[in-house]
Amino acid sequence: MIKVEPKSNYKRIDAKASPSIGLCTNSDFTDNYIHTGSPPISHVENSVNPLEGYPKLQKLRQLKSKQVADHATRPFGCRRKPDQIIPTVEKWIVENKLQFDVIMIGALADNQFIYPFLSQLPLHKLCSKPGFLFIWASTQKIRELTKLLNSEYWGKKFRRSEELVFVPLKKNSAYYPKTEFHHDDSSVPLFERQQWHCWMCITGTVRRSSDYHLIHCNIDTDLQMESITPERESNHENNAIPENLYRVVENFSNSNRRLHIIPSYLGINMPVRLRPGWVILSPDCIMDNFNPDKYQSELLRKSTIKSRSSSNGSPHYLVPQTDEIDELRPKSPPPSGNRRRND
Amino acid sequence: MADLLPLVSFFINSSASIQLSPIQSELSLIWHAYCRDNYKISISSFVDQVSRINEITKGCFWKDLDSINSECALEYINIDKLVDLEEFLKVEDDNDPNRTNSLMDIDQTSPLPSYSAEDFFHMLNKPMNPPLNALEILITKPTARKELTISKMKVKWPKRQFAEVCRNNSHVHTLSNIFGNGGDQISKLRGKVSSTIYQCTLKNVHYLPIITNYTDISLGDCSYLDTCHRMKTCRYLHYYTLNASQCDDVKNDNLSKKFYLDCIANEYTLGDCLLEYKRAVLPPQWISCDVRQIPFSILGKFAVIISDPAWDIHMSLPYGTCKDVELLSLPMNELQDEGIILLWVTGRSIETGRKALTSWGYTISDEIIWVKLNQLRRTIVTGRTGHWLNHSKEHLLVGVKGGNLPWLNRLVDSSIVVSSTRETSRKPDEIYQIVERIVGKHARKLELFGRDHNIRPGWFTIGNQVSGVSIYEEEVRIKYEEYKKLTDRKKRL
Ligand SMILES: [Zn+2]
Ligand SMILES: [Zn+2]
């Protein structure tokens, strides 16, 4: 028979291995938030310069940005009313034979009817293979997106591969999620929501070790913090999508065909700014200058054209890469194994 | 004088309620009630209006009172006199758009005002001057419940010292020279450095670069920093943490102060259990077992379940992993009728975790993001920690079961938890306080797949990584012994 005895001395392991001295080892951001209301993320030391301490990575990002900028098409905007967005896309597919390798959908806004929109959008025709989707959602929209991704049509064509999170640094930031109105307790969240989610989905086959002409992995991370530079703070320069999120996409995919669809109006506080290298389709576009023929001829001029290994399909329109970039980019480890992880 | 009309009407309509508890005719409280009905008026002009009404009616509130101030209470309310006044004022109001201020000025013969169509539309379009986003302000205003709950938490969870990082290069430089390669004593600092720097070391954290013969500063920081295995020969830069040397956490060793704080904290009891402050928290309890084998019925029901399963994601982790299917088939409904569940997920298992919660009958209400920090309190940006992108965070799914649960303290904590990484797969301890704030310190709390370092007071930890058994709750102990007897007998057969 087993005897169950309560132990009086329970184990508590709480030793940190860091070489350090000093009495106060506390850095409880959560406790600090309760008492001061200052968001935990605002105390992260590298929020201003996320790459602080890593000169090689800084250099790499600089080179990549330059390469992307040098080969970017001019900024294109296509202003369409919400109900005209899907017909427009259908027209592009049928009449202009347009395809994109990178498609971002949505913005940092709560009023995006992502589920009905995505289930109607003929994405498999609009997106080439391999292709990458970046879909934005607020925390309460995750459920809808889960439903979509688990549906038969989506599950077969697109694989969810990363989940990015964007966090504003301050409560008064334009990117701080709005408090929703709740009619009863059960819909009130348990936590103060301070983040946005972005799902990265892949269609087709891409290998991270051998397809480095198409993608560069591990340059950015799945957590992006709002960058508050003095200029930005004084200009209140916000955007439908913070600039660093476009950059994550540009650093990852070396394709030059990038589309961003924002299916709903965003309101006066969130302007849709055009970006070189991107076609932006939204009811809020400041400029309406998109012309499929002009776009395609500019693509041809600006990109390195590489035919696909399989005979069918249009060629790749790529941002050419330099030797220096290839030298600096993080690479898959040699197969010898014995690598260390950092998490 | 017509300006008195709203107040007179108010007294007539509310005469009964303002004489009863809790107002009991007190002027300051009547003023509150009056303002609540949307008449914005200062307390002094309110008192002034009341005194004028009393004067005109020759005593509808007081027979004879020399001076009236906000401390006064009405003696009585003479409704008849007030009704007379109201009628008079209404006539005056209707006839005179210019609102004369004296009884004598009323000119009964003045014609009705005439408006042109233009005037009329101008009046229609005249905004009531709410700010453009008035509705948004109204909707997003924190509720009284939220504000009271947060105030309560501030008292219940005494503030701990929060040391900021000092980024002053000259401090770091001076301190590095003194500490050299980390051999000195902190107590010797005084006198060696300026008092500004000394004061700074008391309150703030300093990171001092460690420079050895191998260090090549141009390479930048080591990705592993304090967890680097080859720190002596590594060419990248490492740091020495000089923590704040003064710790002024608020300690409640003063009994009367503690009692006082307890009283305040327990004034607002929504979300608490009965007589919360009189109860002691249960000591830690745990059972070493295979979570997939042990019958959950012996454990009873819990208000919160936290689970960090070793997801089978084809990684060689130093402990056994659990198949998705096995996790999904756990009879979780035996552990919880209503309450919350928190499930740690990574990478591919985010989706499996969401499916699991839904299939167990939970509504996914939130997602906590753990932002992982390194030694320098920076997010982890290097090291190929993910497949396509690097991973600087982990997700903790939060599900709720049982519908509208009034005993949950909502909206206190942030969904972003920023905390340093420790041993592989060890999660931040901050989660425990966050959970305790939601369900209360005395709610029954269960951790599945726990390890020795997860054991803590108020929590029941089960898993094959804890050692031994410790049970304080009598009912659970008896049920566990019976179960043990049964399985032992089966083994012998
Ligand atoms: Zn300092
Ligand atoms: Zn190192």
PDB file of C-alpha atoms and ligand atoms in Angstrom, chain B residues 165-172 175 196-201 204-206, ligand 1:
ATOM      1  CA  VAL B 165      18.185  49.497 -17.726  1.00  0.00           C
ATOM      2  CA  CYS B 166      20.666  52.377 -17.660  1.00  0.00           C
ATOM      3  CA  ARG B 167      21.810  53.239 -21.152  1.00  0.00           C
ATOM      4  CA  ASN B 168      24.264  55.927 -20.160  1.00  0.00           C
ATOM      5  CA  ASN B 169      27.520  55.019 -21.932  1.00  0.00           C
ATOM      6  CA  SER B 170      29.742  56.855 -19.488  1.00  0.00           C
ATOM      7  CA  HIS B 171      28.218  54.904 -16.553  1.00  0.00           C
ATOM      8  CA  VAL B 172      28.794  51.641 -18.388  1.00  0.00           C
ATOM      9  CA  LEU B 175      31.698  50.616 -14.172  1.00  0.00           C
ATOM     10  CA  THR B 196      25.460  60.033  -9.563  1.00  0.00           C
ATOM     11  CA  ILE B 197      26.761  56.715 -10.862  1.00  0.00           C
ATOM     12  CA  TYR B 198      26.563  55.150  -7.415  1.00  0.00           C
ATOM     13  CA  GLN B 199      22.944  56.236  -7.028  1.00  0.00           C
ATOM     14  CA  CYS B 200      22.244  54.903 -10.497  1.00  0.00           C
ATOM     15  CA  THR B 201      23.637  51.463  -9.625  1.00  0.00           C
ATOM     16  CA  ASN B 204      19.064  50.532 -12.313  1.00  0.00           C
ATOM     17  CA  VAL B 205      20.559  47.616 -14.175  1.00  0.00           C
ATOM     18  CA  HIS B 206      23.852  48.070 -16.055  1.00  0.00           C
TER      19      HIS B 206
HETATM   20 ZN    ZN C   1      23.667  54.302 -14.880  1.00  0.00          ZN
END
